[in-house]
Every structure is written in C-alpha cells, then in structure tokens.
PDB file of N, CA and C in Angstrom:
ATOM      1  N   ALA A  10    -182.339 -36.220 -64.127  1.00  0.00           N
ATOM      2  CA  ALA A  10    -181.512 -37.574 -64.807  1.00  0.00           C
ATOM      3  C   ALA A  10    -181.077 -38.397 -63.620  1.00  0.00           C
ATOM      4  N   PRO A  11    -180.832 -39.666 -63.975  1.00  0.00           N
ATOM      5  CA  PRO A  11    -181.065 -40.738 -62.855  1.00  0.00           C
ATOM      6  C   PRO A  11    -179.246 -40.661 -62.452  1.00  0.00           C
ATOM      7  N   ALA A  12    -179.285 -40.887 -61.304  1.00  0.00           N
ATOM      8  CA  ALA A  12    -177.733 -41.012 -60.661  1.00  0.00           C
ATOM      9  C   ALA A  12    -177.199 -42.162 -61.792  1.00  0.00           C
ATOM     10  N   SER A  13    -175.660 -42.138 -61.525  1.00  0.00           N
ATOM     11  CA  SER A  13    -175.144 -42.879 -62.219  1.00  0.00           C
ATOM     12  C   SER A  13    -175.045 -44.654 -61.331  1.00  0.00           C
ATOM     13  N   ASN A  14    -175.252 -45.262 -61.940  1.00  0.00           N
ATOM     14  CA  ASN A  14    -175.395 -46.762 -61.714  1.00  0.00           C
ATOM     15  C   ASN A  14    -174.112 -47.536 -61.671  1.00  0.00           C
ATOM     16  N   VAL A  15    -173.558 -47.146 -61.805  1.00  0.00           N
ATOM     17  CA  VAL A  15    -171.379 -47.838 -62.036  1.00  0.00           C
ATOM     18  C   VAL A  15    -171.318 -48.375 -60.569  1.00  0.00           C
ATOM     19  N   GLY A  16    -171.242 -49.526 -60.952  1.00  0.00           N
ATOM     20  CA  GLY A  16    -170.324 -50.146 -60.182  1.00  0.00           C
ATOM     21  C   GLY A  16    -171.542 -50.777 -58.565  1.00  0.00           C
ATOM     22  N   VAL A  17    -173.124 -50.500 -58.656  1.00  0.00           N
ATOM     23  CA  VAL A  17    -174.320 -51.240 -57.681  1.00  0.00           C
ATOM     24  C   VAL A  17    -174.949 -51.836 -58.463  1.00  0.00           C
ATOM     25  N   GLU A  18    -175.037 -53.091 -58.401  1.00  0.00           N
ATOM     26  CA  GLU A  18    -175.670 -54.138 -58.821  1.00  0.00           C
ATOM     27  C   GLU A  18    -177.520 -54.386 -58.542  1.00  0.00           C
ATOM     28  N   VAL A  19    -177.494 -53.717 -57.400  1.00  0.00           N
ATOM     29  CA  VAL A  19    -179.041 -54.147 -56.521  1.00  0.00           C
ATOM     30  C   VAL A  19    -179.180 -52.411 -55.898  1.00  0.00           C
ATOM     31  N   SER A  20    -180.434 -52.068 -55.771  1.00  0.00           N
ATOM     32  CA  SER A  20    -180.565 -50.888 -55.178  1.00  0.00           C
ATOM     33  C   SER A  20    -181.567 -51.886 -54.036  1.00  0.00           C
ATOM     34  N   VAL A  21    -181.872 -51.755 -53.028  1.00  0.00           N
ATOM     35  CA  VAL A  21    -182.764 -52.339 -52.225  1.00  0.00           C
ATOM     36  C   VAL A  21    -183.774 -50.728 -51.645  1.00  0.00           C
ATOM     37  N   ILE A  22    -184.396 -50.414 -51.351  1.00  0.00           N
ATOM     38  CA  ILE A  22    -185.460 -49.593 -51.241  1.00  0.00           C
ATOM     39  C   ILE A  22    -186.336 -49.792 -50.380  1.00  0.00           C
ATOM     40  N   VAL A  23    -186.005 -49.093 -48.744  1.00  0.00           N
ATOM     41  CA  VAL A  23    -186.582 -49.482 -47.931  1.00  0.00           C
ATOM     42  C   VAL A  23    -187.763 -48.180 -47.174  1.00  0.00           C
ATOM     43  N   PRO A  24    -188.941 -47.946 -47.445  1.00  0.00           N
ATOM     44  CA  PRO A  24    -189.426 -47.070 -46.684  1.00  0.00           C
ATOM     45  C   PRO A  24    -189.472 -47.186 -45.285  1.00  0.00           C
ATOM     46  N   CYS A  25    -189.656 -46.441 -44.518  1.00  0.00           N
ATOM     47  CA  CYS A  25    -189.617 -46.298 -43.181  1.00  0.00           C
ATOM     48  C   CYS A  25    -190.511 -45.253 -42.523  1.00  0.00           C
ATOM     49  N   PHE A  26    -191.336 -45.291 -41.740  1.00  0.00           N
ATOM     50  CA  PHE A  26    -192.019 -44.560 -40.728  1.00  0.00           C
ATOM     51  C   PHE A  26    -192.336 -44.999 -39.555  1.00  0.00           C
ATOM     52  N   ASN A  27    -191.420 -44.773 -38.684  1.00  0.00           N
ATOM     53  CA  ASN A  27    -191.591 -45.296 -37.256  1.00  0.00           C
ATOM     54  C   ASN A  27    -191.365 -46.092 -37.190  1.00  0.00           C
ATOM     55  N   GLN A  28    -190.448 -46.915 -37.750  1.00  0.00           N
ATOM     56  CA  GLN A  28    -189.946 -48.203 -37.531  1.00  0.00           C
ATOM     57  C   GLN A  28    -188.598 -48.701 -37.605  1.00  0.00           C
ATOM     58  N   GLY A  29    -187.921 -47.749 -37.130  1.00  0.00           N
ATOM     59  CA  GLY A  29    -186.621 -47.976 -36.964  1.00  0.00           C
ATOM     60  C   GLY A  29    -185.919 -49.074 -36.161  1.00  0.00           C
ATOM     61  N   HIS A  30    -186.744 -49.424 -35.214  1.00  0.00           N
ATOM     62  CA  HIS A  30    -186.350 -50.780 -34.256  1.00  0.00           C
ATOM     63  C   HIS A  30    -186.283 -52.158 -35.334  1.00  0.00           C
ATOM     64  N   TYR A  31    -186.899 -51.898 -36.487  1.00  0.00           N
ATOM     65  CA  TYR A  31    -186.536 -53.122 -37.275  1.00  0.00           C
ATOM     66  C   TYR A  31    -185.227 -53.120 -38.364  1.00  0.00           C
ATOM     67  N   LEU A  32    -184.873 -52.125 -38.675  1.00  0.00           N
ATOM     68  CA  LEU A  32    -183.999 -51.692 -39.482  1.00  0.00           C
ATOM     69  C   LEU A  32    -182.650 -52.711 -39.424  1.00  0.00           C
ATOM     70  N   PHE A  33    -182.158 -52.847 -38.127  1.00  0.00           N
ATOM     71  CA  PHE A  33    -180.944 -53.530 -38.388  1.00  0.00           C
ATOM     72  C   PHE A  33    -181.289 -55.166 -38.585  1.00  0.00           C
ATOM     73  N   GLU A  34    -182.406 -55.656 -38.229  1.00  0.00           N
ATOM     74  CA  GLU A  34    -182.521 -56.918 -38.823  1.00  0.00           C
ATOM     75  C   GLU A  34    -183.021 -56.833 -40.517  1.00  0.00           C
ATOM     76  N   SER A  35    -183.850 -56.148 -40.626  1.00  0.00           N
ATOM     77  CA  SER A  35    -183.971 -56.033 -42.448  1.00  0.00           C
ATOM     78  C   SER A  35    -182.795 -55.915 -42.984  1.00  0.00           C
ATOM     79  N   VAL A  36    -181.645 -54.783 -43.168  1.00  0.00           N
ATOM     80  CA  VAL A  36    -180.717 -54.710 -43.555  1.00  0.00           C
ATOM     81  C   VAL A  36    -179.631 -55.657 -43.698  1.00  0.00           C
ATOM     82  N   SER A  37    -179.372 -56.287 -42.300  1.00  0.00           N
ATOM     83  CA  SER A  37    -178.737 -57.287 -42.518  1.00  0.00           C
ATOM     84  C   SER A  37    -179.005 -58.716 -43.117  1.00  0.00           C
ATOM     85  N   SER A  38    -180.776 -58.844 -43.129  1.00  0.00           N
ATOM     86  CA  SER A  38    -181.342 -59.532 -44.297  1.00  0.00           C
ATOM     87  C   SER A  38    -180.728 -59.826 -45.709  1.00  0.00           C
ATOM     88  N   VAL A  39    -180.780 -58.622 -46.125  1.00  0.00           N
ATOM     89  CA  VAL A  39    -180.336 -57.650 -47.443  1.00  0.00           C
ATOM     90  C   VAL A  39    -178.858 -57.984 -47.475  1.00  0.00           C
ATOM     91  N   CYS A  40    -178.092 -57.944 -46.727  1.00  0.00           N
ATOM     92  CA  CYS A  40    -176.814 -58.216 -47.070  1.00  0.00           C
ATOM     93  C   CYS A  40    -176.458 -59.557 -46.859  1.00  0.00           C
ATOM     94  N   ALA A  41    -177.194 -60.634 -46.439  1.00  0.00           N
ATOM     95  CA  ALA A  41    -177.334 -61.998 -46.239  1.00  0.00           C
ATOM     96  C   ALA A  41    -177.893 -62.762 -47.730  1.00  0.00           C
ATOM     97  N   ALA A  42    -178.856 -61.756 -48.652  1.00  0.00           N
ATOM     98  CA  ALA A  42    -179.044 -62.037 -49.777  1.00  0.00           C
ATOM     99  C   ALA A  42    -178.516 -62.138 -51.021  1.00  0.00           C
ATOM    100  N   THR A  43    -177.163 -61.153 -51.088  1.00  0.00           N
ATOM    101  CA  THR A  43    -176.543 -61.442 -52.159  1.00  0.00           C
ATOM    102  C   THR A  43    -174.931 -61.200 -51.727  1.00  0.00           C
ATOM    103  N   ARG A  44    -174.343 -61.697 -52.725  1.00  0.00           N
ATOM    104  CA  ARG A  44    -172.895 -61.519 -52.525  1.00  0.00           C
ATOM    105  C   ARG A  44    -172.260 -60.331 -53.741  1.00  0.00           C
ATOM    106  N   GLY A  45    -173.441 -59.645 -54.451  1.00  0.00           N
ATOM    107  CA  GLY A  45    -173.008 -58.799 -55.217  1.00  0.00           C
ATOM    108  C   GLY A  45    -173.108 -57.101 -54.550  1.00  0.00           C
ATOM    109  N   THR A  46    -172.810 -56.298 -55.365  1.00  0.00           N
ATOM    110  CA  THR A  46    -172.653 -54.710 -55.223  1.00  0.00           C
ATOM    111  C   THR A  46    -174.191 -54.443 -54.955  1.00  0.00           C
ATOM    112  N   LEU A  47    -174.558 -53.707 -53.466  1.00  0.00           N
ATOM    113  CA  LEU A  47    -175.735 -53.056 -53.201  1.00  0.00           C
ATOM    114  C   LEU A  47    -175.380 -51.830 -52.821  1.00  0.00           C
ATOM    115  N   GLU A  48    -176.653 -51.003 -52.659  1.00  0.00           N
ATOM    116  CA  GLU A  48    -176.957 -49.968 -51.702  1.00  0.00           C
ATOM    117  C   GLU A  48    -178.393 -50.401 -51.378  1.00  0.00           C
ATOM    118  N   VAL A  49    -178.612 -49.774 -50.254  1.00  0.00           N
ATOM    119  CA  VAL A  49    -179.997 -49.872 -48.970  1.00  0.00           C
ATOM    120  C   VAL A  49    -180.241 -48.714 -49.103  1.00  0.00           C
ATOM    121  N   LEU A  50    -181.214 -47.856 -49.494  1.00  0.00           N
ATOM    122  CA  LEU A  50    -181.923 -46.689 -49.486  1.00  0.00           C
ATOM    123  C   LEU A  50    -182.874 -46.767 -48.291  1.00  0.00           C
ATOM    124  N   VAL A  51    -182.698 -46.406 -47.409  1.00  0.00           N
ATOM    125  CA  VAL A  51    -183.525 -46.281 -46.322  1.00  0.00           C
ATOM    126  C   VAL A  51    -184.209 -44.721 -46.239  1.00  0.00           C
ATOM    127  N   VAL A  52    -185.741 -44.978 -46.528  1.00  0.00           N
ATOM    128  CA  VAL A  52    -186.130 -43.275 -46.861  1.00  0.00           C
ATOM    129  C   VAL A  52    -186.884 -43.500 -45.493  1.00  0.00           C
ATOM    130  N   ASP A  53    -186.136 -42.352 -44.841  1.00  0.00           N
ATOM    131  CA  ASP A  53    -187.447 -41.858 -43.287  1.00  0.00           C
ATOM    132  C   ASP A  53    -188.825 -41.270 -43.662  1.00  0.00           C
ATOM    133  N   ASP A  54    -189.629 -41.542 -43.817  1.00  0.00           N
ATOM    134  CA  ASP A  54    -190.845 -40.630 -44.313  1.00  0.00           C
ATOM    135  C   ASP A  54    -191.420 -39.842 -43.560  1.00  0.00           C
ATOM    136  N   GLY A  55    -190.438 -38.925 -42.865  1.00  0.00           N
ATOM    137  CA  GLY A  55    -191.157 -38.135 -41.541  1.00  0.00           C
ATOM    138  C   GLY A  55    -191.548 -38.577 -40.370  1.00  0.00           C
ATOM    139  N   SER A  56    -190.637 -39.520 -39.923  1.00  0.00           N
ATOM    140  CA  SER A  56    -191.348 -40.112 -38.741  1.00  0.00           C
ATOM    141  C   SER A  56    -191.175 -39.185 -37.837  1.00  0.00           C
ATOM    142  N   THR A  57    -192.029 -39.936 -36.593  1.00  0.00           N
ATOM    143  CA  THR A  57    -192.074 -38.933 -35.715  1.00  0.00           C
ATOM    144  C   THR A  57    -191.872 -39.102 -34.387  1.00  0.00           C
ATOM    145  N   ASP A  58    -191.652 -40.331 -34.176  1.00  0.00           N
ATOM    146  CA  ASP A  58    -190.835 -41.342 -33.162  1.00  0.00           C
ATOM    147  C   ASP A  58    -189.537 -40.584 -33.013  1.00  0.00           C
ATOM    148  N   PRO A  59    -189.034 -40.272 -31.787  1.00  0.00           N
ATOM    149  CA  PRO A  59    -187.382 -39.770 -31.266  1.00  0.00           C
ATOM    150  C   PRO A  59    -186.856 -41.059 -32.040  1.00  0.00           C
ATOM    151  N   ARG A  60    -187.042 -41.927 -31.384  1.00  0.00           N
ATOM    152  CA  ARG A  60    -186.123 -43.342 -31.282  1.00  0.00           C
ATOM    153  C   ARG A  60    -185.828 -43.833 -32.444  1.00  0.00           C
ATOM    154  N   THR A  61    -186.383 -43.487 -33.740  1.00  0.00           N
ATOM    155  CA  THR A  61    -186.272 -43.810 -35.078  1.00  0.00           C
ATOM    156  C   THR A  61    -185.207 -42.969 -35.672  1.00  0.00           C
ATOM    157  N   GLU A  62    -184.993 -41.701 -35.295  1.00  0.00           N
ATOM    158  CA  GLU A  62    -183.546 -41.020 -35.826  1.00  0.00           C
ATOM    159  C   GLU A  62    -182.576 -41.660 -35.142  1.00  0.00           C
ATOM    160  N   ARG A  63    -182.292 -42.665 -33.912  1.00  0.00           N
ATOM    161  CA  ARG A  63    -181.160 -43.063 -33.442  1.00  0.00           C
ATOM    162  C   ARG A  63    -180.920 -44.144 -33.959  1.00  0.00           C
ATOM    163  N   TYR A  64    -182.348 -45.035 -34.409  1.00  0.00           N
ATOM    164  CA  TYR A  64    -181.766 -46.656 -35.147  1.00  0.00           C
ATOM    165  C   TYR A  64    -181.446 -45.793 -36.474  1.00  0.00           C
ATOM    166  N   LEU A  65    -181.495 -44.932 -37.200  1.00  0.00           N
ATOM    167  CA  LEU A  65    -181.322 -44.594 -38.519  1.00  0.00           C
ATOM    168  C   LEU A  65    -180.085 -44.540 -38.435  1.00  0.00           C
ATOM    169  N   CYS A  66    -179.424 -43.574 -37.555  1.00  0.00           N
ATOM    170  CA  CYS A  66    -178.459 -43.369 -37.445  1.00  0.00           C
ATOM    171  C   CYS A  66    -177.244 -44.666 -36.939  1.00  0.00           C
ATOM    172  N   ASP A  67    -177.816 -45.662 -35.909  1.00  0.00           N
ATOM    173  CA  ASP A  67    -176.988 -46.540 -35.910  1.00  0.00           C
ATOM    174  C   ASP A  67    -176.823 -47.509 -37.024  1.00  0.00           C
ATOM    175  N   VAL A  68    -178.027 -47.601 -38.213  1.00  0.00           N
ATOM    176  CA  VAL A  68    -177.797 -48.675 -39.184  1.00  0.00           C
ATOM    177  C   VAL A  68    -176.956 -48.040 -40.164  1.00  0.00           C
ATOM    178  N   GLU A  69    -177.199 -46.387 -40.515  1.00  0.00           N
ATOM    179  CA  GLU A  69    -176.001 -46.280 -41.286  1.00  0.00           C
ATOM    180  C   GLU A  69    -174.491 -46.454 -40.720  1.00  0.00           C
ATOM    181  N   ALA A  70    -174.262 -46.486 -39.668  1.00  0.00           N
ATOM    182  CA  ALA A  70    -172.862 -46.300 -38.995  1.00  0.00           C
ATOM    183  C   ALA A  70    -172.819 -48.029 -39.020  1.00  0.00           C
ATOM    184  N   ALA A  71    -173.494 -48.623 -39.204  1.00  0.00           N
ATOM    185  CA  ALA A  71    -173.307 -50.545 -39.108  1.00  0.00           C
ATOM    186  C   ALA A  71    -172.901 -50.808 -40.418  1.00  0.00           C
ATOM    187  N   PHE A  72    -173.429 -50.090 -41.282  1.00  0.00           N
ATOM    188  CA  PHE A  72    -173.548 -50.738 -42.657  1.00  0.00           C
ATOM    189  C   PHE A  72    -172.823 -49.522 -43.579  1.00  0.00           C
ATOM    190  N   PRO A  73    -171.527 -49.136 -42.879  1.00  0.00           N
ATOM    191  CA  PRO A  73    -171.425 -47.377 -43.818  1.00  0.00           C
ATOM    192  C   PRO A  73    -171.387 -47.323 -45.233  1.00  0.00           C
ATOM    193  N   ALA A  74    -170.865 -48.623 -45.848  1.00  0.00           N
ATOM    194  CA  ALA A  74    -170.586 -48.499 -47.347  1.00  0.00           C
ATOM    195  C   ALA A  74    -171.442 -49.173 -48.073  1.00  0.00           C
ATOM    196  N   VAL A  75    -172.896 -49.202 -47.214  1.00  0.00           N
ATOM    197  CA  VAL A  75    -174.434 -50.114 -48.267  1.00  0.00           C
ATOM    198  C   VAL A  75    -175.621 -49.051 -48.056  1.00  0.00           C
ATOM    199  N   VAL A  76    -175.349 -48.464 -46.698  1.00  0.00           N
ATOM    200  CA  VAL A  76    -176.960 -47.878 -46.349  1.00  0.00           C
ATOM    201  C   VAL A  76    -176.811 -46.424 -46.414  1.00  0.00           C
ATOM    202  N   ARG A  77    -177.769 -45.794 -47.134  1.00  0.00           N
ATOM    203  CA  ARG A  77    -177.726 -44.510 -47.285  1.00  0.00           C
ATOM    204  C   ARG A  77    -179.078 -44.051 -46.620  1.00  0.00           C
ATOM    205  N   VAL A  78    -179.258 -43.146 -46.104  1.00  0.00           N
ATOM    206  CA  VAL A  78    -180.580 -42.539 -45.276  1.00  0.00           C
ATOM    207  C   VAL A  78    -180.993 -41.369 -46.304  1.00  0.00           C
ATOM    208  N   ILE A  79    -182.243 -41.557 -46.734  1.00  0.00           N
ATOM    209  CA  ILE A  79    -182.755 -40.428 -47.403  1.00  0.00           C
ATOM    210  C   ILE A  79    -184.090 -39.937 -46.410  1.00  0.00           C
ATOM    211  N   ARG A  80    -184.075 -38.236 -45.988  1.00  0.00           N
ATOM    212  CA  ARG A  80    -185.098 -38.312 -44.824  1.00  0.00           C
ATOM    213  C   ARG A  80    -186.172 -36.982 -45.578  1.00  0.00           C
ATOM    214  N   GLN A  81    -187.464 -37.239 -45.482  1.00  0.00           N
ATOM    215  CA  GLN A  81    -188.117 -36.478 -46.545  1.00  0.00           C
ATOM    216  C   GLN A  81    -189.466 -36.078 -45.122  1.00  0.00           C
ATOM    217  N   ALA A  82    -190.180 -35.088 -45.620  1.00  0.00           N
ATOM    218  CA  ALA A  82    -191.531 -35.069 -45.163  1.00  0.00           C
ATOM    219  C   ALA A  82    -192.219 -35.931 -45.365  1.00  0.00           C
ATOM    220  N   ASN A  83    -193.372 -36.605 -44.644  1.00  0.00           N
ATOM    221  CA  ASN A  83    -194.703 -37.378 -44.865  1.00  0.00           C
ATOM    222  C   ASN A  83    -194.901 -37.348 -45.967  1.00  0.00           C
ATOM    223  N   GLN A  84    -194.927 -38.319 -46.933  1.00  0.00           N
ATOM    224  CA  GLN A  84    -195.603 -38.688 -48.090  1.00  0.00           C
ATOM    225  C   GLN A  84    -196.170 -40.108 -48.491  1.00  0.00           C
ATOM    226  N   GLY A  85    -196.488 -40.939 -47.816  1.00  0.00           N
ATOM    227  CA  GLY A  85    -196.921 -41.974 -47.308  1.00  0.00           C
ATOM    228  C   GLY A  85    -195.949 -43.246 -48.014  1.00  0.00           C
ATOM    229  N   LEU A  86    -196.342 -44.570 -48.055  1.00  0.00           N
ATOM    230  CA  LEU A  86    -195.661 -45.478 -48.507  1.00  0.00           C
ATOM    231  C   LEU A  86    -195.141 -45.260 -49.654  1.00  0.00           C
ATOM    232  N   SER A  87    -196.205 -44.901 -51.070  1.00  0.00           N
ATOM    233  CA  SER A  87    -195.827 -44.738 -52.285  1.00  0.00           C
ATOM    234  C   SER A  87    -194.537 -43.682 -52.427  1.00  0.00           C
ATOM    235  N   GLY A  88    -195.148 -42.228 -51.831  1.00  0.00           N
ATOM    236  CA  GLY A  88    -194.078 -41.172 -52.202  1.00  0.00           C
ATOM    237  C   GLY A  88    -192.865 -42.024 -51.614  1.00  0.00           C
ATOM    238  N   ALA A  89    -192.404 -42.642 -50.358  1.00  0.00           N
ATOM    239  CA  ALA A  89    -191.416 -43.146 -49.999  1.00  0.00           C
ATOM    240  C   ALA A  89    -190.775 -44.018 -50.930  1.00  0.00           C
ATOM    241  N   ARG A  90    -191.208 -44.973 -51.826  1.00  0.00           N
ATOM    242  CA  ARG A  90    -190.857 -45.782 -52.595  1.00  0.00           C
ATOM    243  C   ARG A  90    -190.216 -45.143 -53.915  1.00  0.00           C
ATOM    244  N   ASN A  91    -190.939 -44.133 -53.826  1.00  0.00           N
ATOM    245  CA  ASN A  91    -190.552 -43.373 -55.328  1.00  0.00           C
ATOM    246  C   ASN A  91    -189.643 -42.350 -55.233  1.00  0.00           C
ATOM    247  N   SER A  92    -189.616 -41.889 -53.408  1.00  0.00           N
ATOM    248  CA  SER A  92    -188.611 -40.953 -53.666  1.00  0.00           C
ATOM    249  C   SER A  92    -186.950 -42.150 -53.698  1.00  0.00           C
ATOM    250  N   GLY A  93    -187.288 -43.348 -53.069  1.00  0.00           N
ATOM    251  CA  GLY A  93    -185.965 -44.008 -52.695  1.00  0.00           C
ATOM    252  C   GLY A  93    -185.663 -44.590 -54.443  1.00  0.00           C
ATOM    253  N   LEU A  94    -186.694 -44.670 -55.227  1.00  0.00           N
ATOM    254  CA  LEU A  94    -186.528 -44.984 -56.753  1.00  0.00           C
ATOM    255  C   LEU A  94    -185.478 -44.018 -57.447  1.00  0.00           C
ATOM    256  N   LYS A  95    -186.054 -42.805 -57.219  1.00  0.00           N
ATOM    257  CA  LYS A  95    -185.325 -41.834 -57.478  1.00  0.00           C
ATOM    258  C   LYS A  95    -183.950 -41.594 -57.559  1.00  0.00           C
ATOM    259  N   ALA A  96    -183.799 -41.798 -56.468  1.00  0.00           N
ATOM    260  CA  ALA A  96    -181.969 -41.623 -55.660  1.00  0.00           C
ATOM    261  C   ALA A  96    -181.505 -43.246 -56.032  1.00  0.00           C
ATOM    262  N   ALA A  97    -182.200 -44.058 -56.450  1.00  0.00           N
ATOM    263  CA  ALA A  97    -181.480 -45.321 -56.612  1.00  0.00           C
ATOM    264  C   ALA A  97    -180.110 -45.047 -58.080  1.00  0.00           C
ATOM    265  N   ARG A  98    -179.066 -45.552 -57.451  1.00  0.00           N
ATOM    266  CA  ARG A  98    -178.267 -46.339 -58.496  1.00  0.00           C
ATOM    267  C   ARG A  98    -177.843 -47.682 -59.051  1.00  0.00           C
ATOM    268  N   GLY A  99    -178.825 -48.499 -58.327  1.00  0.00           N
ATOM    269  CA  GLY A  99    -178.835 -50.008 -58.870  1.00  0.00           C
ATOM    270  C   GLY A  99    -179.195 -50.146 -60.372  1.00  0.00           C
ATOM    271  N   GLN A 100    -178.746 -51.298 -60.869  1.00  0.00           N
ATOM    272  CA  GLN A 100    -179.297 -51.929 -62.217  1.00  0.00           C
ATOM    273  C   GLN A 100    -180.089 -52.355 -61.846  1.00  0.00           C
ATOM    274  N   PHE A 101    -180.820 -52.720 -60.816  1.00  0.00           N
ATOM    275  CA  PHE A 101    -181.618 -53.885 -60.596  1.00  0.00           C
ATOM    276  C   PHE A 101    -182.636 -53.141 -59.195  1.00  0.00           C
ATOM    277  N   ILE A 102    -183.776 -53.097 -59.192  1.00  0.00           N
ATOM    278  CA  ILE A 102    -184.221 -53.019 -57.885  1.00  0.00           C
ATOM    279  C   ILE A 102    -185.140 -53.875 -57.163  1.00  0.00           C
ATOM    280  N   GLN A 103    -185.047 -53.668 -55.867  1.00  0.00           N
ATOM    281  CA  GLN A 103    -185.667 -54.461 -54.824  1.00  0.00           C
ATOM    282  C   GLN A 103    -186.283 -53.699 -53.699  1.00  0.00           C
ATOM    283  N   PHE A 104    -187.535 -53.544 -53.592  1.00  0.00           N
ATOM    284  CA  PHE A 104    -188.042 -53.177 -52.596  1.00  0.00           C
ATOM    285  C   PHE A 104    -188.448 -53.675 -51.505  1.00  0.00           C
ATOM    286  N   LEU A 105    -188.469 -53.497 -50.067  1.00  0.00           N
ATOM    287  CA  LEU A 105    -188.252 -54.147 -49.033  1.00  0.00           C
ATOM    288  C   LEU A 105    -188.930 -53.289 -47.699  1.00  0.00           C
ATOM    289  N   ASP A 106    -190.347 -53.798 -47.091  1.00  0.00           N
ATOM    290  CA  ASP A 106    -190.658 -52.855 -45.946  1.00  0.00           C
ATOM    291  C   ASP A 106    -189.642 -52.691 -44.794  1.00  0.00           C
ATOM    292  N   ALA A 107    -189.823 -52.181 -43.925  1.00  0.00           N
ATOM    293  CA  ALA A 107    -189.026 -52.281 -42.950  1.00  0.00           C
ATOM    294  C   ALA A 107    -189.171 -53.242 -41.966  1.00  0.00           C
ATOM    295  N   ASP A 108    -190.271 -53.616 -41.953  1.00  0.00           N
ATOM    296  CA  ASP A 108    -190.531 -54.658 -40.672  1.00  0.00           C
ATOM    297  C   ASP A 108    -190.458 -56.221 -41.648  1.00  0.00           C
ATOM    298  N   ASP A 109    -189.810 -56.356 -43.065  1.00  0.00           N
ATOM    299  CA  ASP A 109    -189.905 -57.499 -43.415  1.00  0.00           C
ATOM    300  C   ASP A 109    -188.281 -57.589 -43.338  1.00  0.00           C
ATOM    301  N   VAL A 110    -187.899 -59.049 -43.703  1.00  0.00           N
ATOM    302  CA  VAL A 110    -186.744 -59.830 -44.082  1.00  0.00           C
ATOM    303  C   VAL A 110    -186.533 -60.422 -45.187  1.00  0.00           C
ATOM    304  N   LEU A 111    -185.284 -60.139 -46.400  1.00  0.00           N
ATOM    305  CA  LEU A 111    -185.318 -61.467 -47.342  1.00  0.00           C
ATOM    306  C   LEU A 111    -184.433 -62.900 -46.751  1.00  0.00           C
ATOM    307  N   SER A 112    -184.779 -63.770 -47.681  1.00  0.00           N
ATOM    308  CA  SER A 112    -184.203 -65.221 -47.386  1.00  0.00           C
ATOM    309  C   SER A 112    -182.500 -64.930 -48.074  1.00  0.00           C
ATOM    310  N   PRO A 113    -181.695 -65.745 -47.263  1.00  0.00           N
ATOM    311  CA  PRO A 113    -180.284 -65.535 -47.497  1.00  0.00           C
ATOM    312  C   PRO A 113    -180.333 -66.074 -49.077  1.00  0.00           C
ATOM    313  N   GLY A 114    -179.536 -65.366 -49.647  1.00  0.00           N
ATOM    314  CA  GLY A 114    -179.079 -65.795 -51.136  1.00  0.00           C
ATOM    315  C   GLY A 114    -180.467 -65.719 -52.140  1.00  0.00           C
ATOM    316  N   LYS A 115    -181.694 -64.606 -51.879  1.00  0.00           N
ATOM    317  CA  LYS A 115    -182.591 -64.635 -52.276  1.00  0.00           C
ATOM    318  C   LYS A 115    -182.193 -63.832 -53.934  1.00  0.00           C
ATOM    319  N   ILE A 116    -181.643 -62.610 -53.421  1.00  0.00           N
ATOM    320  CA  ILE A 116    -181.355 -61.444 -54.589  1.00  0.00           C
ATOM    321  C   ILE A 116    -180.437 -62.487 -55.884  1.00  0.00           C
ATOM    322  N   ASP A 117    -179.346 -62.826 -55.061  1.00  0.00           N
ATOM    323  CA  ASP A 117    -178.229 -63.506 -56.139  1.00  0.00           C
ATOM    324  C   ASP A 117    -179.358 -64.635 -57.196  1.00  0.00           C
ATOM    325  N   ALA A 118    -179.778 -65.770 -56.174  1.00  0.00           N
ATOM    326  CA  ALA A 118    -181.251 -66.233 -57.195  1.00  0.00           C
ATOM    327  C   ALA A 118    -181.775 -65.664 -58.027  1.00  0.00           C
ATOM    328  N   GLN A 119    -182.182 -64.594 -57.867  1.00  0.00           N
ATOM    329  CA  GLN A 119    -183.124 -63.936 -58.694  1.00  0.00           C
ATOM    330  C   GLN A 119    -182.185 -63.228 -60.239  1.00  0.00           C
ATOM    331  N   LEU A 120    -181.207 -62.960 -59.898  1.00  0.00           N
ATOM    332  CA  LEU A 120    -179.850 -62.396 -60.607  1.00  0.00           C
ATOM    333  C   LEU A 120    -179.354 -63.416 -61.582  1.00  0.00           C
ATOM    334  N   ALA A 121    -179.561 -64.889 -60.891  1.00  0.00           N
ATOM    335  CA  ALA A 121    -179.111 -65.509 -61.705  1.00  0.00           C
ATOM    336  C   ALA A 121    -180.197 -65.971 -62.567  1.00  0.00           C
TER     337      ALA A 121
END
C-alpha cells in the first residue's frame, strides 16, 4: 500500500548514481520551485564513489525536513525512479535528474 500523502503536496524523485556533487544545487532549485509542502526523495542507486555518500549525508543535513535518502543496490535509472515512486507520499510527482535544476516557481506554476 502507498505511504500516506497527508501534508505532502509534491514528491520530487531524484535518482543518484555517483552524482552527489550535484545534489545541493538540484535540491536548492526544488526548494525555490514551490512554496508548497514537498519531499525530495534522493535514490542512491548503488553509488560506488565514496564521495557520494558524504554528499548524500550533507544534503540530508542541509534540508532535514525535506530530503529523504533511499539507498539501494544498483538497478539503473528506471529502477531508481520506480523505488522513489513507491516511497513517495506526495499528491503530485516531479522527476528530476541529479544533475538538473528546476526554474524558480516552476512547481507552483504547474500546480496553479
């Protein structure tokens, strides 16, 4: 059964395989894209770069009420997206690659 979506309007799913150095910028852009309630699910898809673990911890600490890291063995991009989708609590879903950013207000404009 899906997790409860009470209180979460948008779930942003960010697959990450050895791209931790992009996370702070991508998650910051998500926060600037909406004034609504959101969660950012960063799916660590079996990263092998030891620095990525540090970046995952850093982004989780920088956005403690927003970011949730899901760690899994490597399943590829679609597998990581599907894992994020299963864990999502939001009423709406936004997929975002780790090395991409959203424009300020983008999610609010779509919700409107």
